[in-house]
Amino acid sequence: MSNHLSLLPAWDDAEGVRRASDLFLATYGSRPDGVWAAPGRVNLIGEHLDYNGGFSLPFALPHRTFVALARRDDEFVRLVSDLGADEPWTGSLDDLGPGRAAGWIAYAGGPAWVLRDEGLPVGGFDAAIASCVPLGAGLSSSAALETAVALALDELFHDGTLGADDAGRTRLAAACVRAENEVAGAATGGMDQAAALRTTAGHALLIDSRDASVRQVPLDLDAAGLAVLVIDTRAPHALADGQYASRRAACERAAARLAVRTLCEVADPEAALARLDDPEEVRRARHVFTEQERVRRVIDLVSASRLSKIGPDLDGSHASLAGDYEVSCRELDVAVSAARDAGARGARMTGGGFGGSAIALVERGAESRVADAVASAFAEHGFNPPAFLVARASAPGGRVA
Ligand code: GLA
């Protein structure tokens, strides 16, 4: 990478453990019972399908959120983080319920409230959070936080029963989705929490959201001579501001009109589109139908070690998200077109959109040329300088100390 480009650093376990433990010690004057970490993610393809009964194909980033945590013998919870200038928070487990907790407290504490609501013997705790997952970048910093806390609580209050296998992790992921929906008030689907808890290193996670089943899909970018460059546009990004929920609501209305539970159950997309008369519902449904087709093609190509051929589907996904789904923004559009002009095989926004990050599939060795081209295009447009990282399919959440 050229010197003027900032590459967002991924901490190794030792650094993350040190930062979270130091913050714990400085805040509470004692040592934590352990440290847990969970990753951010990018989604290769299958965007806005997780709440439509479709497929998505995320993989875990090397960037993780670290949570140092200790059990308490009472109902109090204390939370501190390096995520912003926030003061440490103190309250009770009840204060972490819907309508009470907000901001990062909802993501950090919401899982505790949900797990207790679901009958797990969760009590009070102290936690210190340190993270290198870029915030508000569409890389799932919120799910990384929720799932790291959930793994810690499961282990300290429940013998690690749920974290130990995929069935338990599926349940933990569902609890974190509830925390996000009910406590944080963001109507998101389950892709991010599954990516943080159920991936394995070296693989993308094919999630079938009809039944939350998953399949590990080997993703050997090195062997294909390729790399996934992540472009954090640094454009403001928020999922709780109503736009995400309005996309979801339009899909649910369209599904109800078509008499299916979710849009991906539709057997004949052409006929279904002809039956919808609201233009907004037509556009949203068309994205869902065409995206599901693109994911299928990409799964086939990746499974057949033909990763270099997925570029057109990445491009098609972006066009559909920008045109039919209307969740892109100028910064994302400039990022993907500048990346393609600089030789990327394909590029698309990743995650919820409305700002956040794009991914570009580039030849190995071309990362810095493509990043330079994107940074120049941003400067020409007067945008904030973007940040970059190179994604490697990394490990799921777990205990690190
Ligand atoms: C956000 C949500 C996910 C998913 C994506 C879009 O990341 O948290 O559930 O809907 O947007 O694919």
Coordinates of C-alpha atoms and ligand atoms in Angstrom, one line a residue:
M1 CA 0.0 0.0 0.0
S2 CA 1.2 3.5 -0.6
N3 CA 2.1 5.5 2.4
H4 CA -0.8 7.9 2.3
L5 CA -3.3 5.1 2.4
S6 CA -4.5 4.0 5.8
L7 CA -4.8 0.3 6.2
L8 CA -7.1 -0.5 9.1
P9 CA -5.1 -2.6 11.5
A10 CA -6.3 -6.0 12.8
W11 CA -5.1 -6.7 16.3
D12 CA -3.8 -10.2 17.1
D13 CA -5.2 -11.9 20.1
A14 CA -2.3 -10.8 22.4
E15 CA -2.9 -7.1 21.5
G16 CA -6.7 -7.4 21.9
V17 CA -6.4 -9.2 25.2
R18 CA -3.9 -6.7 26.5
R19 CA -6.1 -3.7 25.5
A20 CA -9.3 -5.1 26.9
S21 CA -7.6 -6.4 30.1
D22 CA -5.8 -3.1 30.7
L23 CA -9.0 -1.2 30.3
F24 CA -10.7 -3.6 32.7
L25 CA -8.0 -3.2 35.3
A26 CA -7.8 0.6 35.0
T27 CA -11.6 0.9 35.3
Y28 CA -12.5 -1.7 38.0
G29 CA -9.1 -2.2 39.7
S30 CA -9.1 -6.0 39.3
R31 CA -8.5 -8.7 36.7
P32 CA -11.3 -10.1 34.5
D33 CA -12.3 -13.8 34.6
G34 CA -11.4 -14.0 30.9
V35 CA -11.4 -12.3 27.5
W36 CA -13.6 -13.2 24.6
A37 CA -13.4 -12.0 21.0
A38 CA -15.7 -12.0 18.0
P39 CA -15.1 -10.8 14.4
G40 CA -16.6 -8.2 12.1
R41 CA -17.6 -9.5 8.6
V42 CA -18.0 -8.7 5.0
N43 CA -20.7 -10.3 2.9
L44 CA -19.4 -11.7 -0.5
I45 CA -22.9 -11.6 -1.9
G46 CA -26.6 -12.1 -1.0
E47 CA -27.5 -8.7 0.3
H48 CA -30.7 -7.9 2.1
L49 CA -31.8 -11.5 1.7
D50 CA -31.5 -12.7 5.3
Y51 CA -34.9 -11.3 6.2
N52 CA -36.3 -12.5 2.9
G53 CA -35.7 -16.2 3.3
G54 CA -32.7 -16.2 1.0
F55 CA -29.0 -17.0 1.0
S56 CA -26.1 -14.9 2.1
L57 CA -22.4 -15.7 1.9
P58 CA -20.4 -13.7 4.5
F59 CA -17.0 -14.4 5.9
A60 CA -15.3 -13.3 9.2
L61 CA -12.7 -10.5 9.1
P62 CA -9.5 -10.6 11.1
H63 CA -10.8 -7.5 12.8
R64 CA -12.3 -8.4 16.2
T65 CA -14.0 -6.9 19.2
F66 CA -12.4 -8.0 22.5
V67 CA -14.4 -8.2 25.7
A68 CA -12.8 -8.7 29.1
L69 CA -15.5 -9.8 31.5
A70 CA -15.9 -10.9 35.2
R71 CA -18.9 -12.3 36.9
R72 CA -20.5 -10.5 39.8
D73 CA -22.5 -11.9 42.7
D74 CA -25.3 -9.3 42.3
E75 CA -27.5 -8.0 39.6
F76 CA -25.3 -5.0 38.7
V77 CA -23.7 -4.5 35.4
R78 CA -20.8 -2.2 34.6
L79 CA -19.7 -1.6 31.1
V80 CA -16.8 0.4 29.7
S81 CA -15.5 0.7 26.2
D82 CA -12.8 2.3 24.0
L83 CA -15.5 2.8 21.3
G84 CA -15.9 6.5 21.9
A85 CA -15.7 9.1 24.6
D86 CA -18.5 7.5 26.6
E87 CA -18.3 7.3 30.3
P88 CA -18.5 3.9 32.0
W89 CA -22.1 2.7 32.4
T90 CA -23.5 1.3 35.6
G91 CA -27.0 -0.2 35.9
S92 CA -28.9 -3.4 36.6
L93 CA -29.8 -6.3 34.3
D94 CA -33.3 -4.9 34.1
D95 CA -31.9 -1.6 32.8
L96 CA -30.6 -3.4 29.7
G97 CA -34.1 -4.3 28.5
P98 CA -36.1 -3.0 25.5
G99 CA -36.7 0.8 25.6
R100 CA -34.2 1.3 28.4
A101 CA -30.7 0.8 26.9
A102 CA -29.5 2.8 23.9
G103 CA -26.4 3.1 21.7
W104 CA -23.4 0.8 22.3
I105 CA -24.9 -0.1 25.8
A106 CA -27.8 -1.8 24.0
Y107 CA -25.4 -3.9 21.9
A108 CA -23.1 -4.7 24.8
G109 CA -25.8 -5.3 27.4
G110 CA -28.8 -6.4 25.3
P111 CA -27.6 -10.0 25.0
A112 CA -27.5 -10.3 28.8
W113 CA -31.1 -9.2 29.1
V114 CA -32.2 -11.5 26.3
L115 CA -30.3 -14.6 27.6
R116 CA -31.9 -14.1 31.0
D117 CA -35.3 -13.5 29.5
E118 CA -34.8 -16.9 27.8
G119 CA -34.2 -18.6 31.1
L120 CA -30.4 -18.7 31.2
P121 CA -28.9 -18.1 34.7
V122 CA -27.2 -14.8 33.8
G123 CA -26.4 -12.5 36.7
G124 CA -24.5 -9.2 37.0
F125 CA -21.0 -8.7 35.5
D126 CA -18.3 -6.1 34.7
A127 CA -17.1 -5.8 31.2
A128 CA -14.4 -3.8 29.3
I129 CA -14.6 -3.6 25.5
A130 CA -11.8 -2.9 23.1
S131 CA -12.3 -3.2 19.4
C132 CA -10.5 -2.8 16.1
V133 CA -13.6 -3.4 14.0
P134 CA -14.3 -0.1 12.3
L135 CA -17.4 1.5 13.8
G136 CA -20.3 2.4 11.5
A137 CA -18.5 1.0 8.5
G138 CA -21.0 -1.7 7.6
L139 CA -18.6 -4.3 8.8
S140 CA -20.8 -5.5 11.7
S141 CA -19.1 -4.0 14.7
S142 CA -22.4 -4.3 16.5
A143 CA -22.8 -8.0 16.0
A144 CA -19.1 -8.5 17.0
L145 CA -19.8 -6.8 20.3
E146 CA -23.1 -8.7 20.9
T147 CA -21.6 -12.1 20.2
A148 CA -18.4 -11.6 22.1
V149 CA -20.5 -10.6 25.2
A150 CA -22.9 -13.5 24.6
L151 CA -20.0 -16.0 24.4
A152 CA -18.6 -14.7 27.7
L153 CA -21.9 -14.8 29.5
D154 CA -22.6 -18.3 28.3
E155 CA -19.2 -19.5 29.5
L156 CA -19.3 -17.8 32.9
F157 CA -22.9 -18.4 33.8
H158 CA -23.8 -21.5 31.8
D159 CA -20.6 -23.6 31.6
G160 CA -20.1 -22.6 27.9
T161 CA -22.9 -25.0 26.9
L162 CA -24.1 -23.0 24.0
G163 CA -20.7 -21.8 22.7
A164 CA -19.5 -25.4 22.5
D165 CA -21.3 -26.5 19.3
D166 CA -23.1 -25.1 16.2
A167 CA -26.5 -25.8 17.6
G168 CA -25.7 -23.8 20.7
R169 CA -24.1 -21.0 18.7
T170 CA -27.2 -20.9 16.5
R171 CA -29.2 -20.2 19.7
L172 CA -26.7 -17.6 20.9
A173 CA -26.8 -15.9 17.5
A174 CA -30.6 -15.8 17.7
A175 CA -30.4 -14.2 21.2
C176 CA -28.1 -11.6 19.8
V177 CA -30.5 -10.9 16.9
R178 CA -33.2 -10.4 19.5
A179 CA -31.0 -8.0 21.4
E180 CA -30.4 -6.0 18.2
N181 CA -34.1 -6.0 17.3
E182 CA -35.7 -5.5 20.7
V183 CA -33.1 -3.7 22.7
A184 CA -31.2 -1.7 20.2
G185 CA -34.3 -1.2 18.0
A186 CA -32.6 -2.1 14.7
A187 CA -34.8 -4.5 12.6
T188 CA -31.9 -6.4 11.1
G189 CA -31.8 -10.0 10.0
G190 CA -29.5 -12.7 11.3
M191 CA -26.6 -12.7 8.9
D192 CA -24.1 -10.8 11.0
Q193 CA -24.5 -12.7 14.2
A194 CA -24.3 -16.0 12.3
A195 CA -21.1 -14.8 10.6
A196 CA -19.5 -13.9 13.9
L197 CA -20.4 -17.2 15.6
R198 CA -20.7 -19.9 13.0
T199 CA -18.0 -19.4 10.4
T200 CA -14.7 -21.3 10.3
A201 CA -11.4 -19.8 9.2
G202 CA -10.7 -20.1 5.5
H203 CA -14.4 -20.4 4.7
A204 CA -17.3 -18.3 3.7
L205 CA -20.5 -19.2 5.5
L206 CA -23.4 -20.0 3.3
I207 CA -26.5 -19.2 5.3
D208 CA -29.9 -20.4 4.3
S209 CA -32.2 -18.0 6.2
R210 CA -35.3 -20.2 5.7
D211 CA -34.1 -22.5 8.5
A212 CA -30.9 -20.8 9.7
S213 CA -28.9 -23.8 8.4
V214 CA -25.3 -23.1 7.2
R215 CA -22.7 -24.7 5.0
Q216 CA -19.0 -23.9 5.2
V217 CA -17.7 -22.9 1.7
P218 CA -13.9 -23.0 1.3
L219 CA -12.7 -19.6 0.2
D220 CA -9.1 -19.8 -0.9
L221 CA -8.5 -16.4 -2.4
D222 CA -4.7 -16.9 -2.3
A223 CA -4.9 -20.0 -4.4
A224 CA -7.0 -18.1 -7.0
G225 CA -4.4 -15.3 -7.0
L226 CA -7.1 -12.9 -5.8
A227 CA -7.8 -10.6 -2.8
V228 CA -10.8 -8.9 -1.4
L229 CA -10.1 -5.2 -0.8
V230 CA -12.5 -3.6 1.6
I231 CA -13.2 0.1 1.1
D232 CA -14.6 1.9 4.1
T233 CA -16.2 4.9 2.5
R234 CA -16.4 6.7 5.9
A235 CA -19.8 8.0 4.8
P236 CA -22.2 8.1 7.7
H237 CA -24.0 4.8 8.2
A238 CA -26.9 3.9 10.4
L239 CA -29.3 1.0 10.3
A240 CA -31.7 2.2 13.0
D241 CA -32.8 5.3 11.2
G242 CA -35.8 3.9 9.5
Q243 CA -34.5 3.3 5.9
Y244 CA -33.5 -0.3 6.6
A245 CA -36.8 -1.0 8.3
S246 CA -38.7 0.5 5.4
R247 CA -36.9 -1.8 2.9
R248 CA -37.8 -4.7 5.1
A249 CA -41.5 -3.6 5.4
A250 CA -41.8 -3.2 1.6
C251 CA -40.6 -6.8 1.2
E252 CA -43.0 -8.0 3.8
R253 CA -45.9 -6.2 2.1
A254 CA -44.9 -7.7 -1.3
A255 CA -44.7 -11.2 0.3
A256 CA -48.1 -10.8 1.9
R257 CA -49.6 -9.8 -1.5
L258 CA -48.0 -12.8 -3.1
A259 CA -49.3 -15.0 -0.3
V260 CA -45.8 -16.3 0.6
R261 CA -44.1 -16.1 4.0
T262 CA -40.9 -14.6 2.5
L263 CA -40.1 -13.4 -1.0
C264 CA -37.5 -16.1 -1.7
E265 CA -40.3 -18.7 -1.5
V266 CA -41.7 -17.4 -4.8
A267 CA -41.4 -20.1 -7.4
D268 CA -42.0 -17.9 -10.5
P269 CA -40.4 -14.5 -10.0
E270 CA -41.5 -13.1 -13.4
A271 CA -45.2 -14.0 -12.8
A272 CA -44.9 -12.6 -9.2
L273 CA -43.5 -9.3 -10.4
A274 CA -46.4 -9.0 -12.9
R275 CA -48.8 -9.5 -10.0
L276 CA -47.4 -6.7 -7.9
D277 CA -48.8 -3.2 -8.8
D278 CA -47.0 -1.0 -6.3
P279 CA -43.8 0.2 -8.1
E280 CA -41.8 0.3 -4.9
E281 CA -42.7 -3.3 -4.0
V282 CA -41.8 -4.3 -7.6
R283 CA -38.4 -2.8 -7.3
R284 CA -37.6 -4.3 -3.9
A285 CA -38.9 -7.7 -4.9
R286 CA -36.9 -7.6 -8.2
H287 CA -33.7 -7.0 -6.2
V288 CA -34.5 -10.0 -3.9
F289 CA -35.3 -12.3 -6.8
T290 CA -32.3 -11.4 -8.9
E291 CA -29.9 -11.3 -5.9
Q292 CA -31.0 -14.9 -5.0
E293 CA -30.1 -16.0 -8.5
R294 CA -26.7 -14.3 -8.3
V295 CA -25.9 -15.9 -4.9
R296 CA -26.7 -19.3 -6.4
R297 CA -24.3 -18.7 -9.3
V298 CA -21.6 -17.4 -7.0
I299 CA -21.9 -20.5 -4.7
D300 CA -21.6 -22.7 -7.8
L301 CA -18.5 -20.8 -9.0
V302 CA -16.8 -20.6 -5.6
S303 CA -17.5 -24.3 -5.0
A304 CA -16.0 -25.2 -8.4
S305 CA -12.8 -23.1 -7.5
R306 CA -13.8 -20.6 -10.2
L307 CA -13.6 -17.5 -7.9
S308 CA -12.2 -15.4 -10.7
K309 CA -15.5 -15.6 -12.5
I310 CA -17.7 -14.1 -9.9
G311 CA -17.0 -10.5 -10.8
P312 CA -20.0 -9.9 -13.1
D313 CA -22.3 -11.1 -10.3
L314 CA -20.7 -8.7 -7.8
D315 CA -21.2 -5.9 -10.3
G316 CA -24.8 -7.0 -10.9
S317 CA -25.5 -7.1 -7.1
H318 CA -24.3 -3.5 -6.7
A319 CA -26.4 -2.3 -9.6
S320 CA -29.4 -4.0 -8.2
L321 CA -28.8 -2.6 -4.7
A322 CA -28.3 0.9 -6.0
G323 CA -31.1 0.8 -8.6
D324 CA -33.9 -1.4 -7.3
Y325 CA -33.2 -1.5 -3.6
E326 CA -31.9 2.1 -3.3
V327 CA -29.5 1.4 -0.4
S328 CA -26.3 2.7 -2.0
C329 CA -25.0 6.3 -1.8
R330 CA -22.6 8.4 -3.9
E331 CA -19.5 7.4 -2.0
L332 CA -20.3 3.7 -2.5
D333 CA -21.0 4.2 -6.2
V334 CA -17.8 6.1 -6.7
A335 CA -15.9 3.4 -4.7
V336 CA -17.1 0.5 -6.8
S337 CA -16.7 2.3 -10.2
A338 CA -13.2 3.6 -9.4
A339 CA -12.2 0.1 -8.2
R340 CA -13.5 -1.4 -11.5
D341 CA -11.8 1.2 -13.6
A342 CA -8.6 0.4 -11.8
G343 CA -8.9 -3.3 -12.8
A344 CA -11.0 -4.9 -10.1
R345 CA -12.8 -8.0 -11.4
G346 CA -16.0 -6.9 -9.7
A347 CA -17.1 -4.7 -6.9
R348 CA -20.1 -4.1 -4.7
M349 CA -21.3 -2.4 -1.6
T350 CA -21.4 -4.9 1.3
G351 CA -23.7 -4.9 4.3
G352 CA -26.8 -2.9 4.9
G353 CA -25.7 0.1 2.8
F354 CA -26.6 3.8 3.2
G355 CA -22.8 4.4 3.6
G356 CA -20.5 1.9 5.1
S357 CA -18.2 -0.3 3.0
A358 CA -17.7 -1.8 -0.5
I359 CA -15.7 -4.8 -1.5
A360 CA -13.6 -5.2 -4.6
L361 CA -12.3 -8.5 -6.0
V362 CA -8.8 -7.7 -7.2
E363 CA -5.8 -9.6 -8.4
R364 CA -3.2 -10.3 -5.7
G365 CA -0.7 -7.5 -5.8
A366 CA -3.1 -5.0 -7.3
E367 CA -4.6 -4.0 -3.9
S368 CA -2.6 -0.8 -3.5
R369 CA -3.1 0.3 -7.1
V370 CA -6.9 -0.1 -6.8
A371 CA -6.9 1.5 -3.3
D372 CA -4.9 4.5 -4.7
A373 CA -7.4 4.9 -7.6
V374 CA -10.3 4.9 -5.1
A375 CA -8.6 7.3 -2.8
S376 CA -8.0 9.7 -5.8
A377 CA -11.6 9.4 -7.0
F378 CA -12.7 10.3 -3.4
A379 CA -10.4 13.3 -3.3
E380 CA -11.8 14.5 -6.7
H381 CA -15.3 14.2 -5.4
G382 CA -14.5 16.1 -2.2
F383 CA -15.4 13.0 0.0
N384 CA -13.6 12.2 3.2
P385 CA -10.6 10.0 2.6
P386 CA -11.6 6.3 2.6
A387 CA -9.9 3.6 4.6
F388 CA -8.9 0.2 3.4
L389 CA -8.3 -3.3 4.7
V390 CA -7.6 -6.6 3.0
A391 CA -10.2 -9.3 4.0
R392 CA -9.1 -12.8 4.9
A393 CA -11.6 -15.4 5.8
S394 CA -10.9 -15.6 9.5
A395 CA -12.0 -17.4 12.7
P396 CA -15.3 -17.1 14.5
G397 CA -15.8 -15.8 18.0
G398 CA -14.4 -17.6 21.0
R399 CA -12.4 -17.3 24.2
V400 CA -8.9 -15.8 23.8
A401 CA -7.7 -15.6 27.4
Ligands
GLA1 C1 -27.2 -5.5 7.9 C2 -28.0 -6.4 8.7 C3 -28.1 -7.8 8.2 C4 -28.4 -7.8 6.7 C5 -27.5 -6.8 5.9 C6 -27.9 -6.6 4.5 O1 -25.8 -5.9 8.0 O2 -27.5 -6.4 10.1 O3 -29.0 -8.5 8.9 O4 -29.7 -7.6 6.5 O5 -27.6 -5.5 6.5 O6 -27.7 -7.8 3.8

